[in-house]
Every structure is written in C-alpha cells, then in structure tokens.
XYZ file of C-alpha atoms in Angstrom:
555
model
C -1.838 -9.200 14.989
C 0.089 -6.123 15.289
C 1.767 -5.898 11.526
C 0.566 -6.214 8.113
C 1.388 -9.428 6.089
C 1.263 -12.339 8.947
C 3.123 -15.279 7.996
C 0.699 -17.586 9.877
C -2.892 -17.685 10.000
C -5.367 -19.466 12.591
C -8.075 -20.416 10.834
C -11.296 -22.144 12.295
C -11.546 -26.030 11.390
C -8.679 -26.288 9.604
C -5.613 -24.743 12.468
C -2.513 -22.998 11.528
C -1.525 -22.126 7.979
C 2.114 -21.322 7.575
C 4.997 -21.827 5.750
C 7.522 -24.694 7.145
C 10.890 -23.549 7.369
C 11.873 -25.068 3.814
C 8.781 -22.202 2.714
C 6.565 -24.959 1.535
C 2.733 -24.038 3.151
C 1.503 -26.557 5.830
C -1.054 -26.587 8.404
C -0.864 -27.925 11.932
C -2.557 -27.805 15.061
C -2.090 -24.499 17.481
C 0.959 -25.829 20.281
C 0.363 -23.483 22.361
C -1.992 -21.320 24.647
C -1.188 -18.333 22.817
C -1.853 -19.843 19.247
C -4.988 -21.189 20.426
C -6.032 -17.287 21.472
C -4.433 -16.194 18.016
C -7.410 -13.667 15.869
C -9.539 -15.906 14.063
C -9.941 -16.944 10.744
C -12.065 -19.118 7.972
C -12.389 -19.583 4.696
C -15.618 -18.853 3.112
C -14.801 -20.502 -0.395
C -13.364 -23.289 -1.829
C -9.422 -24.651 -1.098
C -7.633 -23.630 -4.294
C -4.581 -24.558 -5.784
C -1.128 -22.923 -5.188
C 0.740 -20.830 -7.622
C 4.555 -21.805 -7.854
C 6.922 -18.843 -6.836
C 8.395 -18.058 -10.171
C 5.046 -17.703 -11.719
C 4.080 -15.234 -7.864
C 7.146 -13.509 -8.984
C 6.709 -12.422 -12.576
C 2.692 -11.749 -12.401
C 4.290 -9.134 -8.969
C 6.595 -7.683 -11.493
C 3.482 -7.076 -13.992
C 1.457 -5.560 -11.463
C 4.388 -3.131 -10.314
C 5.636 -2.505 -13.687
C 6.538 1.302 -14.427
C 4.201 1.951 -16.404
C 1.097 4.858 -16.380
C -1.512 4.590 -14.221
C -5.028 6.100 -14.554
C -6.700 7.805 -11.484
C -9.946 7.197 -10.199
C -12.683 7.443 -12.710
C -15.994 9.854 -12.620
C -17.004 10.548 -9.596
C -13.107 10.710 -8.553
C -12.727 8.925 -5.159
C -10.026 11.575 -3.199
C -6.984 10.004 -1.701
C -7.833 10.078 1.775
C -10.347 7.114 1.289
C -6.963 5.084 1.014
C -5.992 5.636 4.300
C -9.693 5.783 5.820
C -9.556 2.290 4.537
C -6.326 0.958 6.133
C -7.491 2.711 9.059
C -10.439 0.556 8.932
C -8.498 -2.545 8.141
C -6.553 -2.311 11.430
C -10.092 -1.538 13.202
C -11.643 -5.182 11.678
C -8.007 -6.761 12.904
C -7.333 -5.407 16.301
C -6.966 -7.891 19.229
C -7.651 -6.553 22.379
C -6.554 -9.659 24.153
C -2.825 -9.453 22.798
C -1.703 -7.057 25.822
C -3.228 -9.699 27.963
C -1.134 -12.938 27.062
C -0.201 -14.928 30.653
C -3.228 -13.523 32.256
C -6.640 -14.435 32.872
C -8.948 -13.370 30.508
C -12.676 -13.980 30.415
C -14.091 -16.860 27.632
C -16.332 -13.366 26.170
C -13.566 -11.609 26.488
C -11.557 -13.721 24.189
C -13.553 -14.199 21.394
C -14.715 -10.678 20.986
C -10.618 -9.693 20.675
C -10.219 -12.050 18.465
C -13.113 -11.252 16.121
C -12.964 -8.442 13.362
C -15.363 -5.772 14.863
C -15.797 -2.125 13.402
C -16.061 -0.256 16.833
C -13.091 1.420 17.226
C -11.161 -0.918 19.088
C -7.688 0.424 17.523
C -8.455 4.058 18.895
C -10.072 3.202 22.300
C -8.511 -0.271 23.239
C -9.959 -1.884 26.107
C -10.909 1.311 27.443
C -9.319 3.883 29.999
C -10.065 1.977 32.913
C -7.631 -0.826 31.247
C -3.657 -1.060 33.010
C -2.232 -1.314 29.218
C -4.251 0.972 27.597
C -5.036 4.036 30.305
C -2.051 5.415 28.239
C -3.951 6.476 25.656
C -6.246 8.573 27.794
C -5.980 11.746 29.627
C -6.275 11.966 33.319
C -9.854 12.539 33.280
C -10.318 9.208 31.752
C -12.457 10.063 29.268
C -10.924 11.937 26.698
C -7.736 10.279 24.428
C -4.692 12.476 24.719
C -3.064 14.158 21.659
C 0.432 15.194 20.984
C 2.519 17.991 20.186
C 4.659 18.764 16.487
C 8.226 19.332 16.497
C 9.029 22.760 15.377
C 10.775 23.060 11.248
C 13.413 25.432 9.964
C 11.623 24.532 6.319
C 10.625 26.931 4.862
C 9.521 29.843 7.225
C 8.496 31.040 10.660
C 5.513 29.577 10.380
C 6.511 26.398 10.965
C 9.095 27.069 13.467
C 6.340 26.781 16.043
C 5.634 23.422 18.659
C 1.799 22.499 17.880
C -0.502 20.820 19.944
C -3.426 18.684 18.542
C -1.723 17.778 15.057
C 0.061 14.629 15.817
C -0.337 11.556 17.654
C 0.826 11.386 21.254
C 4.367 9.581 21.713
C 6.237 8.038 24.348
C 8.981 10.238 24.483
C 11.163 10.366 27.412
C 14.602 9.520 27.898
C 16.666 5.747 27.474
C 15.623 3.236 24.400
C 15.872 3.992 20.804
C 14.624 6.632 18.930
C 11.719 4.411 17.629
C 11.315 3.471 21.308
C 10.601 7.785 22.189
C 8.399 8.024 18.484
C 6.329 5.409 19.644
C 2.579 6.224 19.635
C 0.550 5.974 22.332
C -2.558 4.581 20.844
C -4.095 1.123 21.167
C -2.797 -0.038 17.568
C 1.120 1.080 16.590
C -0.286 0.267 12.784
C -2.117 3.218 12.675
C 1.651 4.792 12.606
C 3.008 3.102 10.097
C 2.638 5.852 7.699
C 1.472 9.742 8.190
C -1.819 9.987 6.344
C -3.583 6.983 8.135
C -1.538 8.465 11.996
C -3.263 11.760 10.908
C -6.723 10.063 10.168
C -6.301 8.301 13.560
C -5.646 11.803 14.709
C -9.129 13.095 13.436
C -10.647 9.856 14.794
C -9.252 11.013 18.509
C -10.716 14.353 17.910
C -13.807 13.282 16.837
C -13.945 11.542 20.404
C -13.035 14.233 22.230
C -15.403 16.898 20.634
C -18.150 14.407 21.425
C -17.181 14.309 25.136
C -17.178 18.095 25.096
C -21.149 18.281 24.040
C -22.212 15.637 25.851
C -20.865 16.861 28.818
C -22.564 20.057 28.990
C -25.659 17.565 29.032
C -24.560 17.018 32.454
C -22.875 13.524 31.785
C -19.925 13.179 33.484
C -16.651 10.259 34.139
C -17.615 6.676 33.344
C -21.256 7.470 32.007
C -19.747 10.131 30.227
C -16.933 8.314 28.345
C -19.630 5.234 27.612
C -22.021 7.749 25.314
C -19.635 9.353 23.807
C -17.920 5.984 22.713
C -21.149 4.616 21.684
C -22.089 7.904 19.824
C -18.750 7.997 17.367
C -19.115 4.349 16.791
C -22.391 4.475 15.129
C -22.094 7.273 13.556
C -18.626 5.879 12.320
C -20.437 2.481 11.285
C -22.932 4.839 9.412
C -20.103 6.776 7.122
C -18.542 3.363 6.412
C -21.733 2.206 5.239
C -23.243 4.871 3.241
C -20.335 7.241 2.206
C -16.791 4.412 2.220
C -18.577 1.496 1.084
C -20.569 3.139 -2.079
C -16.778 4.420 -3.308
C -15.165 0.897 -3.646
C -17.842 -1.568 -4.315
C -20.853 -1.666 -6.949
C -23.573 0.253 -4.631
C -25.846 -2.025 -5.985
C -24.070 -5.005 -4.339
C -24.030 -2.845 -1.296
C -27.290 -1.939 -0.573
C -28.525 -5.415 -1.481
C -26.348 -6.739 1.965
C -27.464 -4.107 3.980
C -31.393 -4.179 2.992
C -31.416 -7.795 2.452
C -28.735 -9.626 4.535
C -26.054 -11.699 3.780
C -26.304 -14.923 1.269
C -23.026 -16.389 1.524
C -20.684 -15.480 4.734
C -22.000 -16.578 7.971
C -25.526 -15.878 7.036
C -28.713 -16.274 9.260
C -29.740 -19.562 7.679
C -26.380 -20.838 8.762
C -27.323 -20.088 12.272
C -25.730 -17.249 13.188
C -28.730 -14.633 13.289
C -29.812 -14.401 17.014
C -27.286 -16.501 19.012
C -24.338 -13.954 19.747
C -21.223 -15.988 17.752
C -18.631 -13.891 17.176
C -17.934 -12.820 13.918
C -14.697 -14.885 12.243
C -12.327 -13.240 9.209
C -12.445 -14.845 5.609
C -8.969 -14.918 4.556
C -10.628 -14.768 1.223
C -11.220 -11.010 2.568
C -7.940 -10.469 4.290
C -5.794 -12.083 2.100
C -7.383 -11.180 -1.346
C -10.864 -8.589 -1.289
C -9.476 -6.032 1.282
C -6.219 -5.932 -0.606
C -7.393 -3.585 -3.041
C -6.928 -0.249 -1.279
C -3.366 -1.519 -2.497
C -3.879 -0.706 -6.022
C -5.721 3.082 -5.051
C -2.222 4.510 -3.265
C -0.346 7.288 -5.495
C 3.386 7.836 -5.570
C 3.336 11.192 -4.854
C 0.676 13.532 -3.065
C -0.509 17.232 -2.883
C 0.498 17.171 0.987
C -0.292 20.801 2.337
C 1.185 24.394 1.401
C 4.778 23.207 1.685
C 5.030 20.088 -0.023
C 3.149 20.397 -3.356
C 4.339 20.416 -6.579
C 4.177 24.058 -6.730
C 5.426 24.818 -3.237
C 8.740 25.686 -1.277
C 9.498 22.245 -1.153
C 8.579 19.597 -3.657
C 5.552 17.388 -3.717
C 4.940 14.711 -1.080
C 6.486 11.341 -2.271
C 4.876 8.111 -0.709
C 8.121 7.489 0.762
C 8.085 10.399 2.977
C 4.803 9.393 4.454
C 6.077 6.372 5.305
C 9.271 8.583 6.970
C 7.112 10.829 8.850
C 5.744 8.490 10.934
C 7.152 6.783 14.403
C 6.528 3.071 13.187
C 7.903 2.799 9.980
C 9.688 6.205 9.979
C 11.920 8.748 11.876
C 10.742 12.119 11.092
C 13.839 12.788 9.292
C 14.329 15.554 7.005
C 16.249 16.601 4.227
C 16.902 15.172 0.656
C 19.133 11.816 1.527
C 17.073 8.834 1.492
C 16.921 7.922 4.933
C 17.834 5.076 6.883
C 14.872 3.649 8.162
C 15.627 0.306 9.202
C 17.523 1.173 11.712
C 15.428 2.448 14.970
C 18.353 4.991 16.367
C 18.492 6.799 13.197
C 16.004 10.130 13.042
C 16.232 13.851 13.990
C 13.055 14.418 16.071
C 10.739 12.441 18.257
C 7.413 13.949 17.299
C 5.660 15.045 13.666
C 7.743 17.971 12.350
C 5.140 21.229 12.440
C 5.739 21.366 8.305
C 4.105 17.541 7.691
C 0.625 18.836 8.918
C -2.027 17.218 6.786
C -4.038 19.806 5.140
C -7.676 17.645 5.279
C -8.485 19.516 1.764
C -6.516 17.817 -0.332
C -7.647 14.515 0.892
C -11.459 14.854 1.067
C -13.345 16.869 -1.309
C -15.447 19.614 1.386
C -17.380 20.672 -1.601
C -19.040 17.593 -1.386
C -20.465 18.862 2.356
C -21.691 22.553 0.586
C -17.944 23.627 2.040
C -16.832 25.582 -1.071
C -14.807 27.363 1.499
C -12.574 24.378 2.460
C -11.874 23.561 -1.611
C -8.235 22.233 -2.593
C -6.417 25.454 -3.760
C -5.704 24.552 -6.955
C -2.608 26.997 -8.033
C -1.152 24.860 -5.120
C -1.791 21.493 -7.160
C -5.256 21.402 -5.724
C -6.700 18.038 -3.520
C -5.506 14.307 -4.244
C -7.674 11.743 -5.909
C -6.387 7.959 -5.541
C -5.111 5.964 -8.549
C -8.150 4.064 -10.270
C -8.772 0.221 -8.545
C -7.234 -2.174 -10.964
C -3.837 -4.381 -11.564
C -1.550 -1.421 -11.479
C 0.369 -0.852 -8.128
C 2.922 2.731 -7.936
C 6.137 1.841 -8.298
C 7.354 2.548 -5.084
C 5.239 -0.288 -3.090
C 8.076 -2.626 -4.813
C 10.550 -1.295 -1.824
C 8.647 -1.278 1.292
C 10.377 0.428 4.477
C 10.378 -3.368 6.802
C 8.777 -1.230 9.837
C 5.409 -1.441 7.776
C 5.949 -5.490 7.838
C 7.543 -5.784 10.999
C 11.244 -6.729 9.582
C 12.660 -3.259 10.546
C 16.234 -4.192 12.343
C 16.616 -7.803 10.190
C 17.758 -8.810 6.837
C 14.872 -9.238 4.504
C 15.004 -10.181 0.758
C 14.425 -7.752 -1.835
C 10.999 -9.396 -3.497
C 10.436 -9.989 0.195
C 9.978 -5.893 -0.155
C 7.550 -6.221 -3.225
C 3.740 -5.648 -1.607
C 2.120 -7.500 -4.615
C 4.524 -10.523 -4.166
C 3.767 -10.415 -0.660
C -0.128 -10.616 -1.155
C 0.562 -13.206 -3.646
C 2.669 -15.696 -1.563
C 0.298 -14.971 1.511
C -2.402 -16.394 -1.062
C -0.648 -19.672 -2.108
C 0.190 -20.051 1.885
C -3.249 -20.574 2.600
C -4.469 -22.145 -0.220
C -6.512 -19.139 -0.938
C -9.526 -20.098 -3.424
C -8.782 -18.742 -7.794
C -11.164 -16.039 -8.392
C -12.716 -18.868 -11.227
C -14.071 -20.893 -7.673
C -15.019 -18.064 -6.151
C -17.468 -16.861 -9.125
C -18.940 -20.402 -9.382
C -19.074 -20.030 -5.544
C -21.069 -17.256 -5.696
C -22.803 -18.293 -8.992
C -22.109 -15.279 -10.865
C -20.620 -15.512 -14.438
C -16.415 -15.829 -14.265
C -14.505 -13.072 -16.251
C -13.181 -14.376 -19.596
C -9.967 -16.156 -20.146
C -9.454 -12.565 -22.617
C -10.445 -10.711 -19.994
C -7.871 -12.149 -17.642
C -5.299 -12.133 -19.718
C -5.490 -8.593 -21.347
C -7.876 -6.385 -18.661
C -8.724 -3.102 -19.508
C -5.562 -0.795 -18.976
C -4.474 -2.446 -16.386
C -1.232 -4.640 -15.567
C -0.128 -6.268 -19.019
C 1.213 -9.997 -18.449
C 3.250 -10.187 -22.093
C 6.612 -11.020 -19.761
C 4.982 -14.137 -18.622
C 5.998 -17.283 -20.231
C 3.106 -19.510 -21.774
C 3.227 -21.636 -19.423
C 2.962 -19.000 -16.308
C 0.335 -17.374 -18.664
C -1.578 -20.828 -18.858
C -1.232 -20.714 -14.711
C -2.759 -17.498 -14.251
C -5.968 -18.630 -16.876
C -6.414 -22.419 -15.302
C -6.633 -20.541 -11.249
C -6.143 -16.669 -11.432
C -5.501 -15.890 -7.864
C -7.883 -14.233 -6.459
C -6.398 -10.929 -5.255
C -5.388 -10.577 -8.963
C -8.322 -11.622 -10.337
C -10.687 -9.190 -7.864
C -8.258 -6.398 -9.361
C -9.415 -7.305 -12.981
C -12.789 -7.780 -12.247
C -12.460 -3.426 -11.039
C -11.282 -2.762 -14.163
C -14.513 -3.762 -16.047
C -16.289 -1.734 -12.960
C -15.020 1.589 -13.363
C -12.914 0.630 -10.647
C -15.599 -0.767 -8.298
C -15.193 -4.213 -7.228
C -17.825 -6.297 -8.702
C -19.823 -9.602 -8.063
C -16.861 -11.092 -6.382
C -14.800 -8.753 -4.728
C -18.303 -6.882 -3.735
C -20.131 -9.518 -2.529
C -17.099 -10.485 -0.338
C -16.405 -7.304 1.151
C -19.736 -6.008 1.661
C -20.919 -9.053 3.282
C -17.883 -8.697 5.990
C -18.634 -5.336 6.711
C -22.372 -6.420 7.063
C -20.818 -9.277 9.514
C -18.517 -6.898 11.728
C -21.149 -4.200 12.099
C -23.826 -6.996 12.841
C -21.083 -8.431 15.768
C -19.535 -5.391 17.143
C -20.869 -4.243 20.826
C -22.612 -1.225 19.162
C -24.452 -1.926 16.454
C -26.423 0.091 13.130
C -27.387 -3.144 12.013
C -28.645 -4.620 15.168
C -30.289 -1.054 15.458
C -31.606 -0.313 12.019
C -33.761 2.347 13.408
C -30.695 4.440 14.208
C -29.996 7.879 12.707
C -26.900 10.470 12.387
C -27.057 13.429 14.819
C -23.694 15.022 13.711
C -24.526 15.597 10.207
C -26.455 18.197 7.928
C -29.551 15.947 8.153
C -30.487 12.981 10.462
C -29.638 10.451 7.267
C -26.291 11.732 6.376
C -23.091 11.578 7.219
C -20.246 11.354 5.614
C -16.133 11.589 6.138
C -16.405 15.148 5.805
C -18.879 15.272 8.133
C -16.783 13.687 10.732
C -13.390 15.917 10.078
C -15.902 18.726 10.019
C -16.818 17.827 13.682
C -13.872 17.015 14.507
C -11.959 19.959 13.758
C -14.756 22.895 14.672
C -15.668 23.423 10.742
C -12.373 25.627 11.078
C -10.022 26.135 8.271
C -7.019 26.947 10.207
C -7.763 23.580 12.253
C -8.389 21.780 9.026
C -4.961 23.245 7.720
C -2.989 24.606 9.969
C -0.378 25.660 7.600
C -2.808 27.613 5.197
C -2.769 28.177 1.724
C-alpha cells in the first residue's frame, strides 16, 4: 500500500472490494498469493448503500467550492498537525512485507506487516539489518542517514550554500529519471509526497538519531544500541499522539474515555481480542471516511520560512509548491511557470533546494513548550494555523499533482484529480456505512436532517438537485457526514468520527511491538516533566533546542 486512494481493498470476511472494469463496485475472492498477503481490512459498521456518481460529483463540487474558509477555532490547532497526521496515516498503513513479495516470509511476520501499527514502521522499516531497507541506515547500522539541500540563487548568499541534515536522503546517482535520482531513501516514498510531511519525517530521523547519541554514552553500543533507542522514540512517539495529537482533533472527552476505559465497539476485549496477540485489522470506516478529515484542515497557502511569506523576498508558500518540492510528487523546480509534474524527467535539482527549509516555528506553536524564544515572527506573517475541521476543502485539492495518487506518467480524468470525489467514490466502492448507521451503531443521537443539509459555515449544498439533496438526507456518507458532525464541535470530531478514530489509535498502540497501552505504567523521559510530552517536545530534541537548527534560514 504504497499510495494514497487504493482502488481495491482486502477486507477480512468479505475479500476484495473493487471496482470492475465497467466501474461498478464488486467483491471477489483474492486470486492470488500476493492479494491474499494484501494489508488488511474490516468493516466495523453496517454495509450501507451506494451513492450514484452524479450525486459523488456535485456534493465534491460543494465541498471544494471557492468559497471562505474559517481557520481553526480557540485554541488554534497550528498547521503542522496536518502533516504530523498524514505522517501518522502512512505509519498505521505501512506494509513491511511488500519488499518481500516471492520470498519466504514468516506466518508472524505477515500479519504484523499487514496490520496498522503506530511504531514507526515508515521511518525504520524492517530494520538495518534488513537487504531492502539497510538503505535507510548509515554504516554503523544504527543511525538513519540524512541528506544534503541543493544550493538557491533566490534570494541571497545565504542560501547559496549545500546543507546537510535538512532534507531527506535521495538516491541520486547517475542513469534513470530524474524522479528515479529524487527518490527518498526511507522505508515509505509517501512520506515524500509533499515537503511539510518529508520535513516532519526529517525531524522523526533526527529524533532517532539524537536518541542513539545519549544512549550511547550509556555505554550501549550496535544491535543493543539501535534496539533502545527504537523502543525509546516509539513510546514516547505513542505518548505525543495520545496526549498532545489526539486531544487537537477529537472531543478529549471521547479520548480519554478509550484510553482509561478501553474500547466498546472496534475489536474490543469482550470480542476476544484482549490477551491472545491478534493482530490489529483497519476499519475502512476509518480509512476510508474518519481519518479523512486532516483533508478538510490543509490551507492553500502557508507562512513557509523567511523567504516565502507573504511579506518576504519571494511570495507566500502555495500548497502547490509543497507538493513541487518534494521527490515523489514533485521536482524541486523553481521559478514562476507552473511546472510539469507529471512527467518524471522534468525538474532542475535532485535534492531540497537550501531556500525550501521548513522553519519548525511557523508550524508548531514553541510558546506552548515556555519557548517564547522560538515564537513565529510575526512582521514575517507569523506561524500557520490549519483551516477549521468541517465540509470546506482549499481549492487547490480539486487538481491534485497524480504522483500523490500514483497516476504520475498516465492519463487521468480531471474529477479523477478532485480529493473529495476521490474519498467519495472510494466510499460507495466499499459500501462504506451513512453516517445515520453509524450513529445508531454507536447509539448516539444522529445529526438532524437541518443539520445535514445546512451545517454551520461549512460546505453549502443549494447546487444539488432535490433529488441528490434527498440522497445525501436518506444515507449521508459518512466522510461527509463526520465533517458536519466537526462543525457542531468546534471542529473536533464528535460521537462518531471520535469514537472511531480514537478507538483505532487505542487498537494500533494496543498491537504494535512496543506498547504505552500494554505498558500503562510508562512515562516520558524527553520532556519538561515525566508526564509530558508533546510535538514540540520532540522537534525540541530533535533539533538541540537550537534556533538556527529549528530555522536554518532565520528570521
């Protein structure tokens, strides 16, 4: 599962959900070896009914109408929380089998890769010992290589300089295509498909390696070595997710109900799981619908670093250009022409130009870690909050580059392009429960048909027809209907899109390798007390509490 928006999902009792090659949605039995290894899915609701494609078509246009949007309300989530959580997304989704296909792998083996896990899986892989993924690692085999910017002409000598540390480490070399040199050298090519999540993968790699540096003046050393430190930024990784992500996208309420009383619904201990070492599965009611809502938090343009603001030498980030300044979906190519980024030979450098440096302060608020120091500059435009969680997506997620779906080099239709459409069809592929099952499901009261139809500021559905209107009341799908459901939450997701998520996250902690949940007793060692930590915490870490390592670039 190595791109967003699979056209084919293997779910558990039921077998393959696809579209047939007329595009009506079918399910079959896996044919092969490989389908039968696929990552695996259930369904934790109800089947629901399918919503025809004209009526998927105009509720896409609603949602990605151009129309204002309202940013994150009080407490203001910042942006990079977007990114931290389609870094985590690829984390629940790796499959650390899929380099493996043709050879032997063990019965454990295979169901751990193919169950969502939070444990890092898409920075370490199988680990440096591994003939696929030693890559990723430096010859010491314990700390993850980094890689090196590409010195800028734009806009001073600053920039003109080769950095190492501040991007992600490439193939390079000579023969292929340009994509083939930009390639990333890390376990999962989606954490390239655009800069700000390759730059949080970046911090996640540093993280690592600052951890190997203190343990190892403990005297640990090579394959010990390596194991602690792993173990060490996966719990406390598992601990920010929990107490700091979590908090900022769901009703806390909902969350610390899971995680102080258990799951109720999704694989829960009465069900048999508790005790007897099943892998975790996937809902697709959480892939395809719950999980989808970091879609509705991404701006159109961002507060980037000291060149690329909206009161800098050049102008202000635009969500295209983070898409173009990566080596999956992009081709690091400057200047003020659109450019070309289907096509894998087109591109002026190989690595991260010097000037597209994150600065980490205008992503994550430091003030909230007593780091006044590390504030946003605010005559510069100051840091990034995301767009408020509701039924609004920015414009610009109507065009999608195909390198973030895996079309890059093919012909692909223009709604194909459209991310809400996409989430949409995936939903009617699978049968995906209405958010009206889903709240008897969980027995919590449904949101009104007035409600549904009107929201609170959120997508207006007046270019429906009555009958595509009467649709959207009688099964409101639930990726939609999770949306509305924020907008009465001051964009939290409520007793539906909560419960869902949280319980998943409660699920993947509970089934990784390392464990908080399995280890309740565990506490933070890398924060400013032993029960916090936080996502500032970590880039503080990470980067030596240093501003000029934070930001590079500087004010």
């Amino acid at each position: 599962m190595k791109q967003h928006g699979t056209d084919s999902f293997f779910v558990v009792g039921e077998g393959v959900l696809e579209f047939d090659w007329q595009g009506r949605p079918i399910t079959r039995q896996p044919l092969t070896v490989e389908e039968l290894r696929r990552f695996r899915f259930s369904r934790l609701g109800p089947v629901g009914v399918p919503t025809d494609e004209p009526t998927r078509a105009a509720l896409a246009a609603a949602i990605t109408a151009r129309v204002p949007q309202p940013d994150s309300a009080e407490p203001p989530i910042p942006a990079g929380f977007t990114y931290l959580g389609q870094f985590v997304d690829h984390d629940l989704t790796m499959d650390r089998t899929s380099a493996q296909l043709g050879e032997d792998v063990t019965v454990d083996e295979l169901m751990q890769g193919r169950s969502p896990a939070l444990d890092l899986d898409s920075v370490y892989g199988r680990g440096p010992t591994d003939p696929n993924d030693r890559v990723c690692y430096t010859e010491d085999g314990v700390t993850l290589k980094v890689g090196t910017t590409s010195p800028a002409d734009f806009p001073d000598d600053r920039v003109k300089v080769e950095l190492t540390g501040f991007d992600l480490p490439r193939f390079g070399g000579a023969g292929g295509t340009a994509a083939d040199r930009r390639r990333p050298l890390i376990p999962d090519n989606r954490n390239d498909e655009n800069l700000a999540v390759a730059q949080t993968h970046l911090a996640f790699i540093r993280f690592h390696n600052r951890v190997v540096e203190e343990l190892a003046l403990k005297g640990l050393a090579r394959r010990r070595l390596f194991s602690a430190a792993r173990e060490l930024v996966v719990r406390h990784y598992q601990w920010m997710l929990v107490h700091d992500f979590l908090p900022r996208i769901v009703d806390p309420a909902i969350v610390a109900d899971v995680f102080r009383q258990g799951r109720r619904f999704f694989e829960a201990p009465g069900d048999g799981y508790a005790g007897r070492g099943l892998r975790p599965t996937m809902p697709i009611e959480f892939s395809v619908a719950a999980y989808r809502i970091g879609h509705s938090m991404i701006r159109d343009t961002y507060q980037w670093n000291r060149v690329f603001n909206s009161t800098g030498p050049g102008e202000i980030a635009t969500l295209l250009q983070l898409f173009t300044f990566s080596g999956v979906s992009g081709n690091f190519q400057a200047g003020s022409q659109i450019p070309d980024l289907d096509n894998p030979n087109s591109g002026t450098v190989d690595t991260l130009p010097t000037n597209w440096i994150a600065d980490f302060r205008r992503l994550f608020d430091f003030t909230e870690a007593n780091r006044p120091d590390l504030a946003a500059p605010a005559e510069s435009g100051g840091g990034n909050v995301t767009k408020r969680v509701d039924t609004l997506l920015v414009d610009p997620l109507v065009n999608l580059p195909a390198g973030t779906f895996g079309g890059r080099g093919s012909t692909v239709p223009n709604i194909h392009r459209n991310l809400a459409f996409r989430n949409l069809t995936r939903a009617h592929m699978v049968r995906l429960a209405s958010g009206q099952q889903m709240a008897e499901f969980f027995g919590v009261e449904p949101l009104s048909a007035e409600q549904i139809l009107h929201g609170n500021q959120g997508a207006t559905l007046d270019a429906l027809t009555d009958e595509q209107r009467t649709t959207v009341l009688a099964a409101t799908p639930l990726w939609f209907y999770l949306l509305r459901e924020a907008e009465f939450g001051n964009g939290l997701l409520g007793p539906v899109g909560g419960r869902i998520v949280a319980e998943v996250f409660h699920r993947a902690i509970e089934g990784s390798r390392t464990s908080i949940v399995r280890d309740p007793a565990w506490r933070p060692k890398y924060g400013p007390d032993s029960n916090t930590f936080r996502m500032t915490d970590l880039l503080l870490f990470a980067f030596e509490g240093k501003a000029d390592l934070l930001n590079p670039l500087g004010d």
